Coordinates of C-alpha atoms in Angstrom, one line a residue:
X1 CA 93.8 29.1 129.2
X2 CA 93.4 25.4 127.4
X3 CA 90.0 25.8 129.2
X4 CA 88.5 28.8 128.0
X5 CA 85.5 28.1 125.3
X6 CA 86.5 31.5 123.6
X7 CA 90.5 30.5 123.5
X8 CA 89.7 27.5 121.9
X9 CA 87.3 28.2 119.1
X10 CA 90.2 30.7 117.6
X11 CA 93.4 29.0 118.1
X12 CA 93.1 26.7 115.4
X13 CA 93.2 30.3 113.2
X14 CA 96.3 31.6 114.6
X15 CA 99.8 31.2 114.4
X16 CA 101.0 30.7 117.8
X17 CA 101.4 27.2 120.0
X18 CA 99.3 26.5 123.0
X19 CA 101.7 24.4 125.4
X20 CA 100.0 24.2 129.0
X21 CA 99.8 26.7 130.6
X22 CA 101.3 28.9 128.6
X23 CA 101.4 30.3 124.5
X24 CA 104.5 30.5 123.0
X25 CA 106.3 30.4 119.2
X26 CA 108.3 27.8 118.3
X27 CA 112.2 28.1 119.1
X28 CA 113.0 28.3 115.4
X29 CA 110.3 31.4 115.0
X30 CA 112.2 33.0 117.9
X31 CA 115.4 32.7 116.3
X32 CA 113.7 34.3 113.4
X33 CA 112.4 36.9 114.8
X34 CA 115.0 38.2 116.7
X35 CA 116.9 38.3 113.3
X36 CA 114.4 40.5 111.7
X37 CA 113.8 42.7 115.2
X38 CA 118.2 43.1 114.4
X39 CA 117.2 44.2 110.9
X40 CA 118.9 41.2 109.2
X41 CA 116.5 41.5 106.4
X42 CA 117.4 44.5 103.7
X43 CA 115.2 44.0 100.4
X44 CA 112.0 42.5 99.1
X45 CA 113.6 39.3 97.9
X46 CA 115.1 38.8 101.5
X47 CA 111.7 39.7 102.9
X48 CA 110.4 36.9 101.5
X49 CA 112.5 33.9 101.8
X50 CA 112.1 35.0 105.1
X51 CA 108.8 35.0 105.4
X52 CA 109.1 31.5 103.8
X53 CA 111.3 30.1 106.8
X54 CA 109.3 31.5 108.9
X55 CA 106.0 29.7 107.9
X56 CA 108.1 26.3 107.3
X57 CA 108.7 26.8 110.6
X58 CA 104.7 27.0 111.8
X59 CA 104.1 23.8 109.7
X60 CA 102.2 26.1 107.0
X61 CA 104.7 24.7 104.0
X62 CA 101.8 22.9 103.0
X63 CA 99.7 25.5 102.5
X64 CA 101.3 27.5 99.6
X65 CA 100.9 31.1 99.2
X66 CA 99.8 32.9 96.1
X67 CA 101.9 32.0 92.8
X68 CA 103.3 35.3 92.3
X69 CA 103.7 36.6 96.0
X70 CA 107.3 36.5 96.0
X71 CA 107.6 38.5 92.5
X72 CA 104.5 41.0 94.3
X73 CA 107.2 41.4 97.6
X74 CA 110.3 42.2 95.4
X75 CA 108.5 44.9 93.0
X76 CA 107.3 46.6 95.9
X77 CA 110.6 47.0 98.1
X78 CA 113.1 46.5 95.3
X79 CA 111.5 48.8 92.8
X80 CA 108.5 50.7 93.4
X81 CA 110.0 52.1 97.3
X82 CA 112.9 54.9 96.9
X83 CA 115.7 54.0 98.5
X84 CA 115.4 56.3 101.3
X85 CA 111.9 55.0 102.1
X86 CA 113.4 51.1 101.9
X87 CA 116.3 52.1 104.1
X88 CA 113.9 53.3 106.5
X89 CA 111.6 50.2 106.1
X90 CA 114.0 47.8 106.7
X91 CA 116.2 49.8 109.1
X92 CA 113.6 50.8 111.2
X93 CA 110.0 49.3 110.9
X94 CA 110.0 46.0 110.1
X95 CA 112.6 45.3 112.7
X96 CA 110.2 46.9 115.2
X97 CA 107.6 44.2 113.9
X98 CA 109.9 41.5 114.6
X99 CA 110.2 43.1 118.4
X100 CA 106.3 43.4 118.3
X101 CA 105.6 39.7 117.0
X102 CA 108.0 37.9 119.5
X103 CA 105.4 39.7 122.5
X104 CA 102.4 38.4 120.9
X105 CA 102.2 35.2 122.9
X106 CA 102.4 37.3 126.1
X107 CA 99.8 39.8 124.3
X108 CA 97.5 37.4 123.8
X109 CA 97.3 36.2 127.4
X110 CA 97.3 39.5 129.2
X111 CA 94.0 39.6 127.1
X112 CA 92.7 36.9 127.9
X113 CA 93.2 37.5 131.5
X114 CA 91.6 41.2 131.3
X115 CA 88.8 40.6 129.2
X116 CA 86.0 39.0 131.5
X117 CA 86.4 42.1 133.6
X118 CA 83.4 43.4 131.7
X119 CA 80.0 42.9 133.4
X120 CA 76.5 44.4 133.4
X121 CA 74.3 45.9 135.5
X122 CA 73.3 42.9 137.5
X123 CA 77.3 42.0 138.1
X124 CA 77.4 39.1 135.3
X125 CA 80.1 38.7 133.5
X126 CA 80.0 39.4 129.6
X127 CA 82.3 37.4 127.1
X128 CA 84.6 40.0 125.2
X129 CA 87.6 38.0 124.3
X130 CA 89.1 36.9 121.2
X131 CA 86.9 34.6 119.6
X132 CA 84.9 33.1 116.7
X133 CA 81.9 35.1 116.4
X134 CA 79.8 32.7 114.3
X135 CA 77.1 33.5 112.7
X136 CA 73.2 34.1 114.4
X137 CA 75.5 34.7 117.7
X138 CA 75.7 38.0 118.9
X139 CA 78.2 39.0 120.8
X140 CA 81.2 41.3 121.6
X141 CA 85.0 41.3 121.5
X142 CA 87.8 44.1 122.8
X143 CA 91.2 44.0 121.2
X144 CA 93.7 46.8 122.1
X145 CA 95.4 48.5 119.3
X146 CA 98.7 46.7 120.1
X147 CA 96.9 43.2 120.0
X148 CA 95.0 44.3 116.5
X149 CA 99.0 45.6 115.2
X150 CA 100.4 42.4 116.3
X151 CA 97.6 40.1 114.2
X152 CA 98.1 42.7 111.3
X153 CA 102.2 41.9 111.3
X154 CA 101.3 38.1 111.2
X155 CA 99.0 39.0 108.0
X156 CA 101.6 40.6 106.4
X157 CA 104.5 37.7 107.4
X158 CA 101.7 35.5 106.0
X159 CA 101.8 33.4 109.2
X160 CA 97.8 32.8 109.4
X161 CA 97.1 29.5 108.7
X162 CA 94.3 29.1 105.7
X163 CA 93.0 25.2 106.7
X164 CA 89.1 25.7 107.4
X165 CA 89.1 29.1 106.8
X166 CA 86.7 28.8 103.4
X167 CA 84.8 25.9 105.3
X168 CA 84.3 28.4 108.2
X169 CA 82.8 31.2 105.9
X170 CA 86.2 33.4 106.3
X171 CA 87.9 35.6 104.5
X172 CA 91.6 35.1 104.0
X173 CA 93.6 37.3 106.2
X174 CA 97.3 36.8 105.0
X175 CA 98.7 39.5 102.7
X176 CA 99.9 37.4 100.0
X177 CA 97.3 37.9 97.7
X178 CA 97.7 41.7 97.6
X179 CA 101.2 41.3 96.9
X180 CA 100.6 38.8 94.1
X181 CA 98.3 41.5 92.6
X182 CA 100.6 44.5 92.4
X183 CA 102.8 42.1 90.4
X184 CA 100.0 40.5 88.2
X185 CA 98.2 43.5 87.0
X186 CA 100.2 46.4 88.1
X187 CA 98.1 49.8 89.0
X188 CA 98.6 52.7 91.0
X189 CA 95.6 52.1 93.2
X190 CA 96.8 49.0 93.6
X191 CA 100.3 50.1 94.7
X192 CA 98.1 52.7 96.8
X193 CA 96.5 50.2 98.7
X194 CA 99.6 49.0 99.8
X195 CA 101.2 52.2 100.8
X196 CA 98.3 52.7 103.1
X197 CA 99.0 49.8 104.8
X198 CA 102.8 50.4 105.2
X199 CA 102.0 53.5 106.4
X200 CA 99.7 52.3 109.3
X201 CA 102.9 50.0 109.9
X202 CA 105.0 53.3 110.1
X203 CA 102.7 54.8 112.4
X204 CA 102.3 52.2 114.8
X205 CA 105.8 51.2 114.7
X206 CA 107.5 54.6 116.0
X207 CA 104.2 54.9 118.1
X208 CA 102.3 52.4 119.8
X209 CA 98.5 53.3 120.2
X210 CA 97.1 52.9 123.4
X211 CA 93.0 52.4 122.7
X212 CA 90.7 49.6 122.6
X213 CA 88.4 48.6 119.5
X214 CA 85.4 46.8 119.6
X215 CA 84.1 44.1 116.9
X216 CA 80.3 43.1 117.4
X217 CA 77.7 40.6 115.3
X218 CA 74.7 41.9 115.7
X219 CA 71.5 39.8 114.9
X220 CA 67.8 40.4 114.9
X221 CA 66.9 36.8 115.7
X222 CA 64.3 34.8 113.1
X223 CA 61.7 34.1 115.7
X224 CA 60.1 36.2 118.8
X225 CA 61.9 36.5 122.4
X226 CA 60.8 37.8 125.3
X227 CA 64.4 40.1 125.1
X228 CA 65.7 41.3 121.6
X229 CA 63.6 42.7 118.6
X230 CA 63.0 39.4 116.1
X231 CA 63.0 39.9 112.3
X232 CA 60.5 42.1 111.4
X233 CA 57.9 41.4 108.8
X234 CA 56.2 43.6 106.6
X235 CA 53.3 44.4 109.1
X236 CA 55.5 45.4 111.0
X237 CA 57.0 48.5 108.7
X238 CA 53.3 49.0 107.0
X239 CA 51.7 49.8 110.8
X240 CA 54.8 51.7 112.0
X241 CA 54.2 54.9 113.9
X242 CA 57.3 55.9 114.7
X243 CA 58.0 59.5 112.9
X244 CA 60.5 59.5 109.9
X245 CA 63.8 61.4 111.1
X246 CA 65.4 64.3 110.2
X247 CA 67.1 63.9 106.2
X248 CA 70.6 65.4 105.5
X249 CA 71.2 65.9 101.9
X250 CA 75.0 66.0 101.1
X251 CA 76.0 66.5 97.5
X252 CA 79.9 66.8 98.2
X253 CA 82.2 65.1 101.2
X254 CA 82.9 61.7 102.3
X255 CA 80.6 59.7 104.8
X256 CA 84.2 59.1 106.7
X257 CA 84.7 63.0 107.1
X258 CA 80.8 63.4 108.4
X259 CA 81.5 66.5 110.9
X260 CA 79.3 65.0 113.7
X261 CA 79.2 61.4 115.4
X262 CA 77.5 59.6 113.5
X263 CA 77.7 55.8 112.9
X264 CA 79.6 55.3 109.6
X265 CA 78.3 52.6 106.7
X266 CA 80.3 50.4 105.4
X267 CA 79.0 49.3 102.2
X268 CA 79.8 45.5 102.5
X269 CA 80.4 42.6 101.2
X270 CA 79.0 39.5 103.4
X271 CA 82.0 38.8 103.8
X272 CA 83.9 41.5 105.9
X273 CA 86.1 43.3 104.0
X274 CA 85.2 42.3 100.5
X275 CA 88.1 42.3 98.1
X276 CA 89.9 45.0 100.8
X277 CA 93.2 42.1 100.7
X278 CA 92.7 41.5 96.8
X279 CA 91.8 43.6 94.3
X280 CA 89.0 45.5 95.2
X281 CA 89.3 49.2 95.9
X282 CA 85.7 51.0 96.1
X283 CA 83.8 51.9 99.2
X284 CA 84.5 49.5 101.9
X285 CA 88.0 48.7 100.9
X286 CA 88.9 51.7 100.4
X287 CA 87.9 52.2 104.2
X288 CA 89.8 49.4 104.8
X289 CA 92.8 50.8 103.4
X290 CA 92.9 53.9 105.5
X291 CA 91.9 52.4 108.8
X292 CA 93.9 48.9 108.5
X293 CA 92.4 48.2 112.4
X294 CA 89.4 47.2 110.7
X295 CA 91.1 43.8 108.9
X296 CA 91.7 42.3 112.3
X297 CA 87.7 41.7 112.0
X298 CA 88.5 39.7 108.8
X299 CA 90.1 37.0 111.5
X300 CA 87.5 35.7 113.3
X301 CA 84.1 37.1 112.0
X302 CA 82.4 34.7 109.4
X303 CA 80.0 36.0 106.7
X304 CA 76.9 37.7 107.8
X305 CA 73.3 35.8 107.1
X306 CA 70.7 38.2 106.2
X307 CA 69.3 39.2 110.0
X308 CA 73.1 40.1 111.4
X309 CA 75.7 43.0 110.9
X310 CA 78.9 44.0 112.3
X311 CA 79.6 47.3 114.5
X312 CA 83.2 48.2 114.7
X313 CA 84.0 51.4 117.2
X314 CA 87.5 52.4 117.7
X315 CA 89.7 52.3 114.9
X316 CA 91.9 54.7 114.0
X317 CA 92.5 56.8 110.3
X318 CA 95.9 56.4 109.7
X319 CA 96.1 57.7 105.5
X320 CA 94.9 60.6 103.6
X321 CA 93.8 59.5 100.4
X322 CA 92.1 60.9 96.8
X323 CA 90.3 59.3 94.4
X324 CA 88.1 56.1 93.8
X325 CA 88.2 52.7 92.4
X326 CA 91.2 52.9 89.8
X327 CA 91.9 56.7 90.6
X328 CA 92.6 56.1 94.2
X329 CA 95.4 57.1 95.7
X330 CA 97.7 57.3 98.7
X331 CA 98.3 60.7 99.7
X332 CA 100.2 61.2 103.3
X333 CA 99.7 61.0 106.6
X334 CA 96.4 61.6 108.4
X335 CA 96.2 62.9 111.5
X336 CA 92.9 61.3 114.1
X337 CA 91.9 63.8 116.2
X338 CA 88.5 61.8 116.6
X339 CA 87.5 61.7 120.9
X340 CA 87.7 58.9 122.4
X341 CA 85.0 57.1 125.2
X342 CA 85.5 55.8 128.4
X343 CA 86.9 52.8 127.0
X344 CA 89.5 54.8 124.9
X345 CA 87.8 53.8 121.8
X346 CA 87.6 56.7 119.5
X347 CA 84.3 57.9 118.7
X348 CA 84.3 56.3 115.0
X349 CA 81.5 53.8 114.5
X350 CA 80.9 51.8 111.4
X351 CA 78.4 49.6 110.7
X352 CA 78.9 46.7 107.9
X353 CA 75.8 45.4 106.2
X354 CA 75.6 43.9 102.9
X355 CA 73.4 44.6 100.1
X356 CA 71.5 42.5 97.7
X357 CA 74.1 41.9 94.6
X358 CA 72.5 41.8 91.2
X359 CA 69.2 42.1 92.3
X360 CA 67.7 43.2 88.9
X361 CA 63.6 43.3 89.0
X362 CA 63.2 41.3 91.8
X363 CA 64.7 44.2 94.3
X364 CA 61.0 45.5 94.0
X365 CA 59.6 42.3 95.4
X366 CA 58.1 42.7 98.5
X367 CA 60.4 39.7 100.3
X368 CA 63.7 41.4 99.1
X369 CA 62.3 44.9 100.1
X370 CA 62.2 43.6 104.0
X371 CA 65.9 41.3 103.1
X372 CA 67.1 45.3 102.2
X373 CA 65.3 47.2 104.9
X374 CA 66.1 44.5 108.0
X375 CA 69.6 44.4 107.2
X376 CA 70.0 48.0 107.3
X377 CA 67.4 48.0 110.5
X378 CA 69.6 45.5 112.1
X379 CA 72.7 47.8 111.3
X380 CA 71.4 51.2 113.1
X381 CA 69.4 49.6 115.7
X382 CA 71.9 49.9 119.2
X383 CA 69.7 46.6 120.6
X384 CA 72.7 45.0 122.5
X385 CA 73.1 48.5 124.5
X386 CA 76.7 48.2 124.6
X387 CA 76.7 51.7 125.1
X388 CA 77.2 53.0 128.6
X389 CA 81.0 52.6 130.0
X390 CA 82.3 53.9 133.6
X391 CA 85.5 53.1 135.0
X392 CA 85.7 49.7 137.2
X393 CA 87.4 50.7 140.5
X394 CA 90.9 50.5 140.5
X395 CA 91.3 47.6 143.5
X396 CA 89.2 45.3 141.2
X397 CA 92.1 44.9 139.0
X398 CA 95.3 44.9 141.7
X399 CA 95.4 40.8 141.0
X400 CA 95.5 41.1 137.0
X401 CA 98.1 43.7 136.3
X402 CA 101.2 42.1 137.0
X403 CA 101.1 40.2 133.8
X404 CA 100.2 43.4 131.7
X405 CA 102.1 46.2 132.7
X406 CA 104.8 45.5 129.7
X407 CA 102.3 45.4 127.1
X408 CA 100.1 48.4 127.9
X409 CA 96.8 45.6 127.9
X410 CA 95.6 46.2 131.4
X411 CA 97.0 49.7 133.0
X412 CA 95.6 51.7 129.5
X413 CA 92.9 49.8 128.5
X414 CA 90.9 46.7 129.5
X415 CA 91.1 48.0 133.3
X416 CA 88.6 51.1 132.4
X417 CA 85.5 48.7 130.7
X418 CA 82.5 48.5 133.1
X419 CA 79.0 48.3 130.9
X420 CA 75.9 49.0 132.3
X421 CA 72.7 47.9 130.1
X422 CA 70.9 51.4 130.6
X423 CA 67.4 51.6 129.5
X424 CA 67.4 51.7 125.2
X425 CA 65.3 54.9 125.2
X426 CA 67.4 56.8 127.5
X427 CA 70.7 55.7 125.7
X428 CA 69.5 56.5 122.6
X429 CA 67.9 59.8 124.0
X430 CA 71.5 60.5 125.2
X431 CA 73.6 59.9 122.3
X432 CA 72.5 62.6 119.6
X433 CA 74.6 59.7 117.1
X434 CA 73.2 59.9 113.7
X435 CA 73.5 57.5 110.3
X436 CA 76.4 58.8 107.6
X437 CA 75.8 56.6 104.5
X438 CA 75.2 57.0 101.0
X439 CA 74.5 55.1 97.9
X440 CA 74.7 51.4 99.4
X441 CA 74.3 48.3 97.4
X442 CA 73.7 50.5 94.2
X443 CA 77.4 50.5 92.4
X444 CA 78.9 47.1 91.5
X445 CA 76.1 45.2 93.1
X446 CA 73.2 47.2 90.9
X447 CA 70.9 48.5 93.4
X448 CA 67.9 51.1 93.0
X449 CA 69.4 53.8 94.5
X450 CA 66.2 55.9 95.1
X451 CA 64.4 52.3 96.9
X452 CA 67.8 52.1 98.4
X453 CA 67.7 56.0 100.4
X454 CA 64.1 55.3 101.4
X455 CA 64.9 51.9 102.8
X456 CA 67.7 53.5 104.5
X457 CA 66.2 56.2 105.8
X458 CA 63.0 54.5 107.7
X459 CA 65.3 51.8 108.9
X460 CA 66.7 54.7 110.1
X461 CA 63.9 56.6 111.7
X462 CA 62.8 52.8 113.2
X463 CA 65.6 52.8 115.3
X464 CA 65.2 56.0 116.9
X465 CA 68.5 57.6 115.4
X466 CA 68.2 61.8 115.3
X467 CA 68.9 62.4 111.7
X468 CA 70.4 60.4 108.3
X469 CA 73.0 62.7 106.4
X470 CA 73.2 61.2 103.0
X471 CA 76.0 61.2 100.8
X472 CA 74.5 61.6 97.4
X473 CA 78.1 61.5 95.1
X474 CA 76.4 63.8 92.7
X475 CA 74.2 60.8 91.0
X476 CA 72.1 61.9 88.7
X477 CA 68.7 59.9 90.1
X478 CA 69.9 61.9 93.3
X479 CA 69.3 65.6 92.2
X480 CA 66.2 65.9 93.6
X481 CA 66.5 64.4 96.6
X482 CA 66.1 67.6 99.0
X483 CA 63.0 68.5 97.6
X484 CA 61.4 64.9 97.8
X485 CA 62.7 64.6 101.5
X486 CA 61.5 68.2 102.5
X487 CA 58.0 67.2 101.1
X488 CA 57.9 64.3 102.6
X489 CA 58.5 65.3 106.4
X490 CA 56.5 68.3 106.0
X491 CA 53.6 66.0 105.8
X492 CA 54.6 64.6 109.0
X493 CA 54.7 61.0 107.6
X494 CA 55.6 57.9 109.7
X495 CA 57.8 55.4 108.9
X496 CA 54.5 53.4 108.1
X497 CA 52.9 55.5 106.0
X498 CA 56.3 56.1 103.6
X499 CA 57.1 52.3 103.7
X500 CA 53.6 51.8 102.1
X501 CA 54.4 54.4 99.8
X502 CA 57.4 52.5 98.8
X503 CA 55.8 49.2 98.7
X504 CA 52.9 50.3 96.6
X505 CA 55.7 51.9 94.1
X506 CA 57.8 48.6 93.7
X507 CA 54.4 46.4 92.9
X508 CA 53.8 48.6 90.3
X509 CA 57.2 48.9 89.0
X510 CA 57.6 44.9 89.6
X511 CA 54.5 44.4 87.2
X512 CA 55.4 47.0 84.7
X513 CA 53.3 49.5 85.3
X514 CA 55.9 52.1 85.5
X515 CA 59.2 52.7 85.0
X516 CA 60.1 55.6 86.5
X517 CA 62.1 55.7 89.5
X518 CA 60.4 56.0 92.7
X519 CA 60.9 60.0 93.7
X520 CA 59.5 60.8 90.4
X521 CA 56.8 58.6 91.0
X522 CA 55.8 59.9 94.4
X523 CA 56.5 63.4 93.4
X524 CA 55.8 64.0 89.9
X525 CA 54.9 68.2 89.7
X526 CA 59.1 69.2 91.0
X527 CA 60.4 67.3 87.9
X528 CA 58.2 69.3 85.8
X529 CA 60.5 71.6 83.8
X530 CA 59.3 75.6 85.8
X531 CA 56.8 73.9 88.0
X532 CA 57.2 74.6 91.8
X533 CA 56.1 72.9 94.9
X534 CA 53.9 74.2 97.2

């Protein structure tokens, strides 16, 4: 393993030891953990001395947690938990952590020997294994649920180590600070957050999943190739002929209960995750919270420049929840009945992309217009075609599943990847997969939210997805959005001729010429009070 490219550009982020040829944890981590896995460790004060031992232990003394971490720990299991629910805890689940941590060493090499076994149509072999995806390179990496709940239980040990992380453009993955939180500002959604994530715990702890998730940086590349779509420019949209898809206007629901397949948005923060493991709680922590799978991308996925994104199909819904920003809250179990692919992925796709923050008047420049409209293209366009599975015959395998069986890596999942890199039209013809999304970039980071559903909707229509269904969150600017939209594709416009539209709107509204917002604009007569449109 020492010589794998891909082994080596993550170890230094995790906290297990590479001795030749094998991983292991340290003989006093051992100890440790076997004392937990016996449910040696009864309260929130405990929890955490032990969690100091254990990262003395690791060498990670030296880099000290959050100042009120311990204090966080103790509210949450001494006082806020009942004391059936901390019986259970520590009785039940956080021993089977300890049982689940002391196999991550042999996790983590059963994946590394299963992983290559993914190759394309001409029999190369495609790198899927745990690894720093850096930014500008795209590319592709499989974890099985039990890998992703073993890197979530060193998160919430604290066992990461932090050195590099900021220099690397990464978000801190250790738990600490969302302890720290609860304790420094105490709030309900706060304390909700962390329920959700105990609950996953819960879940996975009495029931292992089986499936496979997928974590991909995607990247329209700055200059022209002979292979991927480059950055587009704005002759690009302005000549566009590709017809403008069909609209969905939701007023109610939640992108994440969209009825259909459809890939998800995440609203994001360039960095993955935003404030998910802080204080944050709107739309992409929020998502976060109820599908804790999707912090294992947190680990080794560095910011995203403007041309990239990150496609996440797999995880699992674990919590039912109500509310938003400081009225959400944890409210049971939730059930996934999502189906799952060939790879036993479930069918839930999100896409992260970040929107402009603060982008005042300058939004309506033309440059920031293609920033907006590329990121989002870059999001909903399937240009890697990592699409297509079919099972790899059994007796290509025989040689790699003695190491696995244990674990459930190879028999259940990693065995049953085989990609073929179909034509793009006939995939996309194929998979009636839609866009779910709503007001992105236009809460917290101030975005036009009527530039921000056109932008969305020909980025949309330019990579060939069926239909958008927009969430609308009964916003005001919103109301007429269905009319607009109807208008609009009954004059059989193309993506080029409604990005002109737009463009033309945001150098006048750049200049001052108007300050309406843009569907009033284009459509003036339905805002007229009795007036109808023909």
């Amino acid at each position: 393993m020492e010589k794998r490219e891909d082994w080596r550009s993550i170890l230094p982020y995790l906290p297990v030891v590479m001795r030749f040829p094998s991983l292991f944890w340290p003989s006093q981590v051992v100890e440790s953990l076997r004392e937990l896995e016996c449910g040696r460790v009864d309260s929130g004060r405990l929890l955490f001395i032990f969690m100091t031992e254990l990262r003395n232990s690791l060498s990670l003394s030296h880099e000290p947690l959050a100042p009120s971490a311990a204090h966080g720990y103790a509210l949450f299991f001494d006082e806020l938990m009942s004391r059936e629910e901390c019986r259970k805890w520590f009785e039940e689940v956080l021993p089977a952590l300890g049982g689940l941590l002391l196999r991550l060493p042999s996790l983590l090499e059963a994946h590394y020997k299963n992983v290559d076994m993914v190759i394309d149509g001409e029999g190369a072999t495609i790198r899927t294994g745990l690894r720093m995806l850096d930014s500008q390179e795209a590319g592709i990496v499989f974890l099985t649920q039990e890998l992703i709940a073993a890197l979530l239980a060193c998160s919430f040990l604290c066992l990461f180590p932090v050195h590099d992380r900021y220099e690397k453009q990464l978000q801190p993955v250790n738990f600490d600070q969302l302890f720290a939180s609860l304790y420094d500002d105490y709030s309900q959604k706060q304390e909700s957050k962390i329920w959700c994530i105990l609950h996953y715990f819960r879940r996975i702890s009495s029931d292992m999943p089986k499936g496979v998730v997928s974590f991909e940086r995607k990247v329209l590349p700055w200059d022209d190739d002979s292979v991927h779509i480059s950055y587009p420019n704005s002759n690009f949209w302005s000549t566009s002929v590709t017809p403008l898809c069909r609209f969905e206007v939701h007023s109610s629901g939640l992108i994440e209960d969209h009825s259909s397949e459809a890939i998800e948005v995440d609203f994001a923060n360039e960095y993955l995750g935003g404030g998910a493991l802080r204080r944050g709680c709107v739309q992409e922590e929020i998502r976060f919270m109820i599908s804790p799978e999707l912090i294992a991308g947190m680990v080794f996925l560095p910011a995203m420049a403007d041309n990239e994104a990150v496609d996440i199909v797999g995880v699992e819904r674990f919590s039912s929840y109500k509310g938003y920003a400081s009225s959400f809250r944890f409210s049971g179990d939730y059930v996934d009945d999502k189906d799952i692919d060939a790879l036993g992925r479930r069918k839930t796709r999100i896409v992260a992309i970040d929107a402009l923050c603060g982008p005042g008047m300058r939004q309506y420049r033309e440059k920031f217009l293609l920033r907006e409209i590329n990121k989002a293209f870059c999001g909903f366009l399937q240009q890697s075609k990592y699409q297509q599975y079919q099972k790899i015959p059994q007796e290509n395998f025989d040689a790699a599943t003695s190491t696995s069986m244990e674990t459930n890596e190879g028999k259940n999942s990693y065995q049953e990847i085989r990609i073929f890199l179909n034509d793009y039209d006939m995939i996309e013809k194929s998979n009636d997969i839609g866009v779910a999304t709503g007001n992105w970039g236009c809460g917290a980071f101030g975005g036009d939210p009527e530039v921000k559903t056109i932008i969305q909707w020909l980025a949309a229509s330019q990579a060939r997805r069926p239909y958008i269904a927009y969430y609308t969150f009964r916003l005001g600017a919103l109301q007429n959005l269905d009319k607009v939209t109807c208008w609009i594709l009954s004059q059989r416009w193309t993506v080029g001729d409604l990005w002109n539209m737009l463009a033309e709107y945001s150098t006048s509204r750049s200049k001052g010429e108007t300050n309406v917002g843009f569907l009033r604009w284009l459509l003036p007569s339905i805002y007229a009070h009795g007036s109808r449109m023909d």
